[in-house]
PDB file of C-alpha atoms and ligand atoms in Angstrom:
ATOM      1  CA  UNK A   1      39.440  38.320  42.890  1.00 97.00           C
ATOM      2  CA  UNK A   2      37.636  36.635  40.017  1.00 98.00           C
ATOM      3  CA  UNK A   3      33.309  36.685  40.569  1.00 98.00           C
ATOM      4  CA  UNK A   4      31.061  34.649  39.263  1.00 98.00           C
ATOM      5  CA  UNK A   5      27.363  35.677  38.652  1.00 98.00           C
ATOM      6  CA  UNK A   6      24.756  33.110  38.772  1.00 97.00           C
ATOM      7  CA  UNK A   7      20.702  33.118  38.490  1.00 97.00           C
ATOM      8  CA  UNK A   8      21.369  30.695  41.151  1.00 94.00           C
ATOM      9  CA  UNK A   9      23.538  27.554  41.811  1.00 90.00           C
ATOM     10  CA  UNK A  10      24.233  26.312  37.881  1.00 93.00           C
ATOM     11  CA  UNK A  11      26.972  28.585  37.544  1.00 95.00           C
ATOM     12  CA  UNK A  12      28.654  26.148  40.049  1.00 95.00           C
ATOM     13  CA  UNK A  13      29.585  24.340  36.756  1.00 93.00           C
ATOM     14  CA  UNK A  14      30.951  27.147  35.333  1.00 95.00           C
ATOM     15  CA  UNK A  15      33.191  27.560  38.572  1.00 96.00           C
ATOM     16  CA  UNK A  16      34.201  24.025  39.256  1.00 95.00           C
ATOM     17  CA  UNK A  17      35.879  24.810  35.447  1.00 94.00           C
ATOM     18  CA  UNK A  18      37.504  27.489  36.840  1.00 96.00           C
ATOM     19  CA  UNK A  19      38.902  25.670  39.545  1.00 96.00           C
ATOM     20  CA  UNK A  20      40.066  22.738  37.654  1.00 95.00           C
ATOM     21  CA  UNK A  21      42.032  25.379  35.597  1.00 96.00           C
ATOM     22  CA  UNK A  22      42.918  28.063  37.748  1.00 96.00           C
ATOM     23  CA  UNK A  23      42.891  27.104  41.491  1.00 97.00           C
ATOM     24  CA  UNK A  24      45.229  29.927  42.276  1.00 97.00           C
ATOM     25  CA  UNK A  25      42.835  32.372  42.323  1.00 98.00           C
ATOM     26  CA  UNK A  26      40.688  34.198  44.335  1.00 98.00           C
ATOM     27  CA  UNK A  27      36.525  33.629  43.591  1.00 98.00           C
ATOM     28  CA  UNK A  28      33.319  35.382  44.802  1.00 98.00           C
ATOM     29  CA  UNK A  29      30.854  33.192  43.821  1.00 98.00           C
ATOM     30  CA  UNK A  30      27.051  35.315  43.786  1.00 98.00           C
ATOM     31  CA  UNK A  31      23.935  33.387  43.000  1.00 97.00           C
ATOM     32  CA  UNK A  32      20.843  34.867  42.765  1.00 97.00           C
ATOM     33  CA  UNK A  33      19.089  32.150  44.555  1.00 95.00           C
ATOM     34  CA  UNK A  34      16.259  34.376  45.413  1.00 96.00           C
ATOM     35  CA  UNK A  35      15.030  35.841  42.100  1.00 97.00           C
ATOM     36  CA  UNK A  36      15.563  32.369  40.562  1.00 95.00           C
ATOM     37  CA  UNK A  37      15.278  30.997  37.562  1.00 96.00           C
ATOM     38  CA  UNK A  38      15.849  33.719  35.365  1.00 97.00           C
ATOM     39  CA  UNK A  39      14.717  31.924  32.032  1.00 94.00           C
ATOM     40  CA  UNK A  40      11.060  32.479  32.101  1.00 94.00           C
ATOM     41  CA  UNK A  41      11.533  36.226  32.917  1.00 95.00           C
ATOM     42  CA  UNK A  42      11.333  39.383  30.873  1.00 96.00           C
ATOM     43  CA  UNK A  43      14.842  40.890  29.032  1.00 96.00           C
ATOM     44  CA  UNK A  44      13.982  43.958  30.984  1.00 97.00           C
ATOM     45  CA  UNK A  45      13.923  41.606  34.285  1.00 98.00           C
ATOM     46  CA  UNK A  46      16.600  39.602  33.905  1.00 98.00           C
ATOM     47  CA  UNK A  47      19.008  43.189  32.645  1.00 98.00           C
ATOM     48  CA  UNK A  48      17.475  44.817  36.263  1.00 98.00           C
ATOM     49  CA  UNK A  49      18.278  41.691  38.389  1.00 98.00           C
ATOM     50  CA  UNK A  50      21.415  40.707  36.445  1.00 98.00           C
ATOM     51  CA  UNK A  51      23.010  44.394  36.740  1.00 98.00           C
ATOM     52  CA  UNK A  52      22.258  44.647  40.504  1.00 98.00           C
ATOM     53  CA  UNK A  53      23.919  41.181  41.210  1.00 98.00           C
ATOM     54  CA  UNK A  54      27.137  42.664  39.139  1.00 98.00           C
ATOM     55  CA  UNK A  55      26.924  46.159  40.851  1.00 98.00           C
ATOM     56  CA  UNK A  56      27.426  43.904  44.194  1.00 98.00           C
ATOM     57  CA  UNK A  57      30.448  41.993  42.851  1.00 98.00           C
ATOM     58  CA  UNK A  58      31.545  44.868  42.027  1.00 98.00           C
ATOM     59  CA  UNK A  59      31.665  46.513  44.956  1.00 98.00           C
ATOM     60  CA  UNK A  60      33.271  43.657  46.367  1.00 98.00           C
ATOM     61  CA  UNK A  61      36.513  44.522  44.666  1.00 97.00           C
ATOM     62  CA  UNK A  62      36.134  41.848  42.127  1.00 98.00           C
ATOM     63  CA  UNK A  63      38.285  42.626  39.004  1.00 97.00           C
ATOM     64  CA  UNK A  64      36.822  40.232  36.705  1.00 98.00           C
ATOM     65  CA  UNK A  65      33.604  39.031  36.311  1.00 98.00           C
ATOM     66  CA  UNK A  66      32.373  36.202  34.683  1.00 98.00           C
ATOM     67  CA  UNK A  67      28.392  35.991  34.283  1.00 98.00           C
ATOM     68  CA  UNK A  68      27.994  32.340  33.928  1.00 98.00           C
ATOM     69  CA  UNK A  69      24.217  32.361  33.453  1.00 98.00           C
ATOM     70  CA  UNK A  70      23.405  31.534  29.634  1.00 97.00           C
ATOM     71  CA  UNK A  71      20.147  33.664  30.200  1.00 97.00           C
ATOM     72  CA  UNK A  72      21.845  36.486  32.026  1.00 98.00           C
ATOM     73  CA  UNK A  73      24.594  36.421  29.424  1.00 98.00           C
ATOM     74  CA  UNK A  74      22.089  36.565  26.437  1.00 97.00           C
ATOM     75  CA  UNK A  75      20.228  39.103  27.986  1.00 97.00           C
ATOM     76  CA  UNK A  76      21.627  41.736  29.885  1.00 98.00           C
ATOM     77  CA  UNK A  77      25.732  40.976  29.654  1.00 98.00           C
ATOM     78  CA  UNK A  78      26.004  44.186  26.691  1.00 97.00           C
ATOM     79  CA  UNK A  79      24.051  46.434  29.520  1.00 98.00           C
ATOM     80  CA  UNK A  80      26.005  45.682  32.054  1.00 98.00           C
ATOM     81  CA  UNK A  81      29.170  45.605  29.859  1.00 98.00           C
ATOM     82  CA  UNK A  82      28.077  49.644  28.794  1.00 98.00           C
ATOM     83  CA  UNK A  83      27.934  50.333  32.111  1.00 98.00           C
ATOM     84  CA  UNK A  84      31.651  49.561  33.741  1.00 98.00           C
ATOM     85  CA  UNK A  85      33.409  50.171  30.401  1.00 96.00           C
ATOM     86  CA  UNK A  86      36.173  47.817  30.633  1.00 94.00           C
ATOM     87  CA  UNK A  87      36.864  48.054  33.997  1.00 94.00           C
ATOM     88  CA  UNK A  88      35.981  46.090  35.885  1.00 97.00           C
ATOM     89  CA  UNK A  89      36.371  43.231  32.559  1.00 97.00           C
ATOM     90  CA  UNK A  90      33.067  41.451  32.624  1.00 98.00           C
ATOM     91  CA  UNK A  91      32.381  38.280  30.029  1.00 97.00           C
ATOM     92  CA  UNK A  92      30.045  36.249  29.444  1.00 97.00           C
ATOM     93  CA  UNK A  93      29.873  32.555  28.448  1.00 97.00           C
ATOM     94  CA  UNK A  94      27.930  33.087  24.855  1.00 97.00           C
ATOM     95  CA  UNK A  95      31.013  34.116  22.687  1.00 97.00           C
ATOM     96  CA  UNK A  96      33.609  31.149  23.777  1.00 97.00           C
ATOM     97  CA  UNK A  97      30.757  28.565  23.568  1.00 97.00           C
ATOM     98  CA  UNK A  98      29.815  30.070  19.984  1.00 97.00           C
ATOM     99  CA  UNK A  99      33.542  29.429  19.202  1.00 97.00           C
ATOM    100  CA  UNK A 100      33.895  26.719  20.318  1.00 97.00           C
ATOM    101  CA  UNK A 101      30.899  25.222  17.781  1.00 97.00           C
ATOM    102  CA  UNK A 102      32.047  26.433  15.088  1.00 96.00           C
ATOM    103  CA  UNK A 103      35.490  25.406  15.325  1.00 95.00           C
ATOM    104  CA  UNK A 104      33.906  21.988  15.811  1.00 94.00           C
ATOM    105  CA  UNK A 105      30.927  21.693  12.972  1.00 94.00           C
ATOM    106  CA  UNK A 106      31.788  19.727  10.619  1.00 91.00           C
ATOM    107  CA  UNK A 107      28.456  21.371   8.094  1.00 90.00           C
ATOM    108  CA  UNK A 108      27.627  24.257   9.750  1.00 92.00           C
ATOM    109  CA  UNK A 109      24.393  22.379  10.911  1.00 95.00           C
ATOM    110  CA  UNK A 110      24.424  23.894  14.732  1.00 97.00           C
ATOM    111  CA  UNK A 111      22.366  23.060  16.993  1.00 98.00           C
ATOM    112  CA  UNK A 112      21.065  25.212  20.651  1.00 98.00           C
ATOM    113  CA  UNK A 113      19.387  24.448  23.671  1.00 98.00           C
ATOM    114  CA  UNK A 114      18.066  26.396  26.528  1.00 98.00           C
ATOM    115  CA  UNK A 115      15.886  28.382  28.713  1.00 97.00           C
ATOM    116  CA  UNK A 116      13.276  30.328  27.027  1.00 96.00           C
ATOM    117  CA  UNK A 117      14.649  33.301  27.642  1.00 96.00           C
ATOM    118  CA  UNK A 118      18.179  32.523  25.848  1.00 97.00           C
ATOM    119  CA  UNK A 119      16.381  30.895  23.037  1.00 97.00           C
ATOM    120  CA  UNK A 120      13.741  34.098  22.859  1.00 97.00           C
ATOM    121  CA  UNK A 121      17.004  36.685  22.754  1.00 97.00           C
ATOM    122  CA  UNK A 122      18.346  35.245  19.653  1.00 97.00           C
ATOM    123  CA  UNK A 123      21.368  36.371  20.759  1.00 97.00           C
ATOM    124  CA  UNK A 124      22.953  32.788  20.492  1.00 97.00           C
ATOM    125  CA  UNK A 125      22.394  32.999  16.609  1.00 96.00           C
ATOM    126  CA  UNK A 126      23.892  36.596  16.326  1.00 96.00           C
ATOM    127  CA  UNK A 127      26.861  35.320  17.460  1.00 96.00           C
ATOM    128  CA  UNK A 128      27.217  32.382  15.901  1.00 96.00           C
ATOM    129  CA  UNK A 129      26.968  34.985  12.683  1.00 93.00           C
ATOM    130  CA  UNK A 130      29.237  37.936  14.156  1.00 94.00           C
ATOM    131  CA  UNK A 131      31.954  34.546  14.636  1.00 94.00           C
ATOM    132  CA  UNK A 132      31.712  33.061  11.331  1.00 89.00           C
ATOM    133  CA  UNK A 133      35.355  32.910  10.340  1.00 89.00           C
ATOM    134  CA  UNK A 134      35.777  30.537  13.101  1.00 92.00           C
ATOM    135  CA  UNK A 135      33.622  28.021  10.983  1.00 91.00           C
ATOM    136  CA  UNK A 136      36.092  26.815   8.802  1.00 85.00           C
ATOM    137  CA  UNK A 137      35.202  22.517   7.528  1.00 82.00           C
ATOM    138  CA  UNK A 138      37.992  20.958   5.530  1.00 70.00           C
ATOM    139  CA  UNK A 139      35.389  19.621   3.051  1.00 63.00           C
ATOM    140  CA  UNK A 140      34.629  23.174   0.636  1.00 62.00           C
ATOM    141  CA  UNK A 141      31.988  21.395   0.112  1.00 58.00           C
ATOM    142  CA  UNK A 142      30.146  21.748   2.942  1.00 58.00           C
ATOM    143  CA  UNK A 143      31.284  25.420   3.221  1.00 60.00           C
ATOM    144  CA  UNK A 144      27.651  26.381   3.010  1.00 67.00           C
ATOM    145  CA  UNK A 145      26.512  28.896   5.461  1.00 81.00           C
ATOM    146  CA  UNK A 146      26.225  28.455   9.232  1.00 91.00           C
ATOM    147  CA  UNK A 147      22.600  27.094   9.804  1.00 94.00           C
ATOM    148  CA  UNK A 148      21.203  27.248  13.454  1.00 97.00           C
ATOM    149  CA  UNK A 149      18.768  25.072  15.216  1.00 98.00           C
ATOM    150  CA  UNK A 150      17.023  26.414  18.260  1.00 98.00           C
ATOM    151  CA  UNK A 151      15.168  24.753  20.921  1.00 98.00           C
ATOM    152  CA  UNK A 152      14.065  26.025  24.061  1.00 98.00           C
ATOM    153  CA  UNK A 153      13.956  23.143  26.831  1.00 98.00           C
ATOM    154  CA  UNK A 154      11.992  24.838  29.836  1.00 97.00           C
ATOM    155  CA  UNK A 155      11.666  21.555  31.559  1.00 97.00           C
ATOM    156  CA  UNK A 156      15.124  20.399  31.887  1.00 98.00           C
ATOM    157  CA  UNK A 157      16.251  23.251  34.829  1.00 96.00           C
ATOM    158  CA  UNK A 158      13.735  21.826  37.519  1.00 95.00           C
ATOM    159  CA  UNK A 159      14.143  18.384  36.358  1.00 96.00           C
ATOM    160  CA  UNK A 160      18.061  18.726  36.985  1.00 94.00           C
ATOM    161  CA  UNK A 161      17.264  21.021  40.274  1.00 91.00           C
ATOM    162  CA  UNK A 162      15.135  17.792  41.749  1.00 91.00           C
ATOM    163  CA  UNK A 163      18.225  15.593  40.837  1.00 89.00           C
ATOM    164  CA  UNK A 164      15.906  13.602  38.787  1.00 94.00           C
ATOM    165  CA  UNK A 165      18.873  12.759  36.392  1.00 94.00           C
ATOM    166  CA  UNK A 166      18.733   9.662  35.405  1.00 93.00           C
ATOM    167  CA  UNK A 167      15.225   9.175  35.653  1.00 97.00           C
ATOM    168  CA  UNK A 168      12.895   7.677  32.848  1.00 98.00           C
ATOM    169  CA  UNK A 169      10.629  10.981  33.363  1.00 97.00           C
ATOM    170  CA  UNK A 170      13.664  13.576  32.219  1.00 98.00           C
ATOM    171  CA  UNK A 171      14.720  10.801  29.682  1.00 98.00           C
ATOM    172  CA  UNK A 172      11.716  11.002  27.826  1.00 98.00           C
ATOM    173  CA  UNK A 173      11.432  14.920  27.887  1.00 98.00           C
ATOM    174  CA  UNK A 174      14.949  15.054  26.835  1.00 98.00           C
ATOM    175  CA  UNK A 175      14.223  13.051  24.270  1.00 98.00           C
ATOM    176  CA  UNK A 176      10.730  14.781  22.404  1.00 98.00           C
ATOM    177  CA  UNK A 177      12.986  18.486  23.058  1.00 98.00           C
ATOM    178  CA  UNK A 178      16.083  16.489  21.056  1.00 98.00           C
ATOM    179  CA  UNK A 179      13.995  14.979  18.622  1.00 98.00           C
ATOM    180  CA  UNK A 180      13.988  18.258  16.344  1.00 98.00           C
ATOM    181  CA  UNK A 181      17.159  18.526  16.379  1.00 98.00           C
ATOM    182  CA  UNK A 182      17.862  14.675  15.185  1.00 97.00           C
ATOM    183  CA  UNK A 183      15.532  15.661  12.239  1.00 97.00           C
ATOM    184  CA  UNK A 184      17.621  18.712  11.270  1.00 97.00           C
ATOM    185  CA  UNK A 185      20.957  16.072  11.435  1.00 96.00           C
ATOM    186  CA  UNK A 186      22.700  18.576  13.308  1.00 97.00           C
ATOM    187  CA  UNK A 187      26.570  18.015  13.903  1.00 96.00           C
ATOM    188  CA  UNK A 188      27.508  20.065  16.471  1.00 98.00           C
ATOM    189  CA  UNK A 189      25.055  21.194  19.603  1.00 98.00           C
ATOM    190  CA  UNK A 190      25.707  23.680  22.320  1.00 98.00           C
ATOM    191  CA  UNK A 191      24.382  23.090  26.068  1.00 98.00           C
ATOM    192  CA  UNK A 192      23.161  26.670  26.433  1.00 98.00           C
ATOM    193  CA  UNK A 193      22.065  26.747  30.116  1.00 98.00           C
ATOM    194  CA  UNK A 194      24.126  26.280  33.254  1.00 96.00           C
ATOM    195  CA  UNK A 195      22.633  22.963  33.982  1.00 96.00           C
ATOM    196  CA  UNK A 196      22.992  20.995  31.000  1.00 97.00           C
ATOM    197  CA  UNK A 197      26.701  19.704  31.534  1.00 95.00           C
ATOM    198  CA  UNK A 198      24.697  17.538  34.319  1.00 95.00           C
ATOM    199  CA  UNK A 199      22.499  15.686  31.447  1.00 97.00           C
ATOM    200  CA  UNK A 200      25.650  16.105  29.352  1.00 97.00           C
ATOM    201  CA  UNK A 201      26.136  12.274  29.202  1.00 97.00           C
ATOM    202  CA  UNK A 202      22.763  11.157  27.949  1.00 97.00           C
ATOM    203  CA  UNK A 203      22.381  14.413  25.706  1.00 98.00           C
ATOM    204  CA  UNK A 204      25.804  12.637  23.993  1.00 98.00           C
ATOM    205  CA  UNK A 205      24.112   8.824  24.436  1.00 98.00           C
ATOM    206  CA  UNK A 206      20.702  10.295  22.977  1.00 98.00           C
ATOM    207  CA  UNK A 207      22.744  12.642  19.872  1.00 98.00           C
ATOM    208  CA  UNK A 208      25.226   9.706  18.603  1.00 97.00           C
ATOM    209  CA  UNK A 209      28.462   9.883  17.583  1.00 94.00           C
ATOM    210  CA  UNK A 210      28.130  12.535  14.731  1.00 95.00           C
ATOM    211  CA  UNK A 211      27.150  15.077  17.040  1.00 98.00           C
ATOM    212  CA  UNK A 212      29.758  16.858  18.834  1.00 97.00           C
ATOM    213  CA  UNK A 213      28.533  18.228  22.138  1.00 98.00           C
ATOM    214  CA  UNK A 214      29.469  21.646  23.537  1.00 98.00           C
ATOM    215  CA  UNK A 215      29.012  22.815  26.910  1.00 96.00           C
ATOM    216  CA  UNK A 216      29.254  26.655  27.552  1.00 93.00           C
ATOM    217  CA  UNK A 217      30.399  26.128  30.716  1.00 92.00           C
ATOM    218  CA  UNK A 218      33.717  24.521  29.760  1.00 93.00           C
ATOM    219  CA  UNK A 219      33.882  26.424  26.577  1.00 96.00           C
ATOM    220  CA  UNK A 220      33.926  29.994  28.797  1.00 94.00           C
ATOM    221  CA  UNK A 221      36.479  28.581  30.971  1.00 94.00           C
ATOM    222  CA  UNK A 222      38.996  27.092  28.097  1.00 93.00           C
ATOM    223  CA  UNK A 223      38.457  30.656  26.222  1.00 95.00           C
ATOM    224  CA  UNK A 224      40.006  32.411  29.222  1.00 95.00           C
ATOM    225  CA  UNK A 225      43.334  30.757  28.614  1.00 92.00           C
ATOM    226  CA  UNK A 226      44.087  33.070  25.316  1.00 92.00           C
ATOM    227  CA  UNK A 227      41.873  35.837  26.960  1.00 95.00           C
ATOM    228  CA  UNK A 228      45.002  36.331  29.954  1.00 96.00           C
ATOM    229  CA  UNK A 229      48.149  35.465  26.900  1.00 96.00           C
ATOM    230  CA  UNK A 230      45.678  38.741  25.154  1.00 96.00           C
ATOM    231  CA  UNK A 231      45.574  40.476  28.911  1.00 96.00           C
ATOM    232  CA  UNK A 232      48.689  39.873  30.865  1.00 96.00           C
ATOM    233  CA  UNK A 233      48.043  43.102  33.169  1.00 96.00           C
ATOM    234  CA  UNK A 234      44.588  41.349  34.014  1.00 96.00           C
ATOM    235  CA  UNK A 235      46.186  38.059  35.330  1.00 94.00           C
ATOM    236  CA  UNK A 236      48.877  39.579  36.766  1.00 94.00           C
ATOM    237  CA  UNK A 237      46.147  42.079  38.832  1.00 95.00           C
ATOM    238  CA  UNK A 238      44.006  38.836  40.366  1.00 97.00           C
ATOM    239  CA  UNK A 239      44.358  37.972  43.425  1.00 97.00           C
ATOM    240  CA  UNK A 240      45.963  34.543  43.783  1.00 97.00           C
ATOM    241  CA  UNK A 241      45.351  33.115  47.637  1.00 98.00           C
ATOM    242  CA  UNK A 242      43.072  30.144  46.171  1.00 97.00           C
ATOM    243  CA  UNK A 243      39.939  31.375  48.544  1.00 97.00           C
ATOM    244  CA  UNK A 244      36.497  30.801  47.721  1.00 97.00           C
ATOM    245  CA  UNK A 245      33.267  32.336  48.933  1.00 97.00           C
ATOM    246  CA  UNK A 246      29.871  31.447  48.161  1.00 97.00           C
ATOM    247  CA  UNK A 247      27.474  33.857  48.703  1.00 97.00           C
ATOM    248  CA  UNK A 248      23.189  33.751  47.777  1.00 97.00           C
ATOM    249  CA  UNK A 249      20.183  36.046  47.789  1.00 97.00           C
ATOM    250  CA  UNK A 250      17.854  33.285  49.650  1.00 96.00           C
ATOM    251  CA  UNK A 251      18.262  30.490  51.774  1.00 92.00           C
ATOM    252  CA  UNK A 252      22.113  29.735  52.250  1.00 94.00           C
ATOM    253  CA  UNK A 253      21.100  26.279  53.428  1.00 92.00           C
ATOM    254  CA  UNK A 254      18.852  25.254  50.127  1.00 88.00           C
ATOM    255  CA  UNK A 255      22.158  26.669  48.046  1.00 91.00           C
ATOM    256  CA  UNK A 256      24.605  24.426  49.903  1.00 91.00           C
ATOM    257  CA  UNK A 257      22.842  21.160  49.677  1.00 88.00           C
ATOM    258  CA  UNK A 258      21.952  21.310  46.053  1.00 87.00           C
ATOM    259  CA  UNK A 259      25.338  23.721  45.242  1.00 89.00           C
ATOM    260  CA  UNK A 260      27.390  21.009  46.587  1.00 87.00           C
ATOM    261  CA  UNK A 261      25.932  18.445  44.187  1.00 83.00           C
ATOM    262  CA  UNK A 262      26.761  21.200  40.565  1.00 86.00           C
ATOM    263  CA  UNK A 263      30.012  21.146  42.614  1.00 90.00           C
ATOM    264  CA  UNK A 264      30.786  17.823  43.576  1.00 85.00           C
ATOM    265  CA  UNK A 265      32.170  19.092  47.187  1.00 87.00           C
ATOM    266  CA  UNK A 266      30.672  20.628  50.198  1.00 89.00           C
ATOM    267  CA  UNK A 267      30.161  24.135  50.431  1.00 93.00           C
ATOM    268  CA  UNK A 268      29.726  26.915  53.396  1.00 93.00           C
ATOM    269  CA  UNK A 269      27.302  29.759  52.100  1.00 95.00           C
ATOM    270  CA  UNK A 270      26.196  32.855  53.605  1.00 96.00           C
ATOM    271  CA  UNK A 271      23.166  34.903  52.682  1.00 97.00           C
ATOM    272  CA  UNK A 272      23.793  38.495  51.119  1.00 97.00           C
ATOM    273  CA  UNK A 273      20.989  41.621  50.487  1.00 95.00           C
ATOM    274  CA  UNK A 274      22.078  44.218  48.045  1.00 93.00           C
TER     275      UNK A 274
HETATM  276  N1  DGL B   1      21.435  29.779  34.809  1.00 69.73           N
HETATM  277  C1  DGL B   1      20.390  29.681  33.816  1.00 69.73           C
HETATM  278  C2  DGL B   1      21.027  29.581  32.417  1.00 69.73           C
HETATM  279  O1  DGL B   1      22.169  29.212  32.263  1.00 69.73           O
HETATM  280  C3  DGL B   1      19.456  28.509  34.079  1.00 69.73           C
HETATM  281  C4  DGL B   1      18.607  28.690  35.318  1.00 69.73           C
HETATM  282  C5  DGL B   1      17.669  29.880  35.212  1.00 69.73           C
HETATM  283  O2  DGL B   1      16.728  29.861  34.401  1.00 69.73           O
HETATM  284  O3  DGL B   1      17.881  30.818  35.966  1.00 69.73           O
HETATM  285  O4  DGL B   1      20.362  29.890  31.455  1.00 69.73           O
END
């Protein structure tokens, strides 16, 4: 069984990748309705909360386990990574996303949004360092060095949480946390947060046609396919019944409403306590 760790219901848009992909499997889907959002909280806060949410999934029997919160990923994925040592696997969404960009940039001009927390870890730009080679523009010219463009965008999780998507209200915030990143002429820009792939339309309308978008979400999901040619054993060991459960720390009827809409389908949840 694959699990999916979420601060809450964004991961849904991590999962509904997953099952466009791979609808064979088996998925535990855990969000962390109760304790959410994660990106205003403390590294120490969201490690604590992100490492008892995989300790459950664990438990469950899950043999792989994607954290699909950019925050929990930035924060607290090498922790809980130390911990289970390979086994069960556990990735996060950061590395395929990072990838992903720089396979795309044309001049290295990159740019990130998301929580606070994500943008405070800095753990976006390490990557996008560690992953270099990946950058690799035909032009020598413009083989300058990777340059990264950060912007938190606090705002944008409630907005998309009230469903306020196409209003005027999130169009103008969108625009004044873009407008930075228009300045810089950025080429490529990752959607660093669960919820972005919502706004992912007007993000594109708002960038223009030089700017290649890239959502984390689909980016962790496309990685996996050369992660399971790497780790036949691990593909072959999933369960493959095409079940789904959906479980949440707080209200399971809050989750379903708004987890159906990051889903586009109806979902049953039940409540968990670990
Ligand atoms: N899931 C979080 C992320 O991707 C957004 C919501 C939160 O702050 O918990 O960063």
């Amino acid at each position: 069984m694959i699990g999916i760790f979420d601060s809450g219901f964004g991961g849904l848009t991590v999962m509904k990748e997953y099952l466009k992909q791979y609808p064979e499997f088996d998925y535990l889907y855990l969000g962390d309705q109760a304790n959410n959002p994660y990106g205003p909280h403390s590294k120490e806060r969201i490690e604590q909360l992100t490492m008892k949410g995989v300790d459950f999934l664990v438990k469950q029997g899950c043999q792989l386990i994607i954290v699909a919160c950019n925050t929990a990923s930035a924060d607290a994925l090498r922790a809980v990574q130390q911990k289970y040592e390979g086994r069960p696997v556990i990735l996060g969404v950061l590395i395929p996303a990072v990838q992903e960009a720089l396979g795309q940039s044309r001049f290295g001009n990159i740019g990130l949004i998301g929580t606070r927390s994500t943008v405070a870890s800095g753990a976006y730009e390490r990557e996008l360092e560690k992953h270099s080679e990946c950058y690799q523009p035909n032009d020598k010219r413009a083989r300058e060095k990777v340059k990264v463009y950060p912007q938190a965008c606090p705002l944008l999780v409630p907005l998309v949480e009230e469903g306020m998507l196409k209003n005027p209200a999130t169009r103008m915030i969108l625009r004044n946390y873009l407008r930075p990143l228009k300045h810089a002429h950025i080429d490529t820009l990752i959607l660093g947060c669960t919820h972005y792939p919502l706004l992912q339309q007007e993000i594109e309308r708002m960038m223009g046609k030089n700017c290649r978008v890239i959502s984390s979400s689909k980016a962790s999901v496309m990685a996996m396919r050369s992660y399971f040619e790497q780790h036949p054993e691990l593909l072959e060991k999933l369960s493959k019944n095409g079940t789904r459960k959906y479980v949440t720390t707080d209200s399971p009827e809050r989750f379903g409403e708004l987890g159906g809409r990051f889903l586009g389908e109806r979902i049953e949840v039940e409540r968990v306590e670990y």
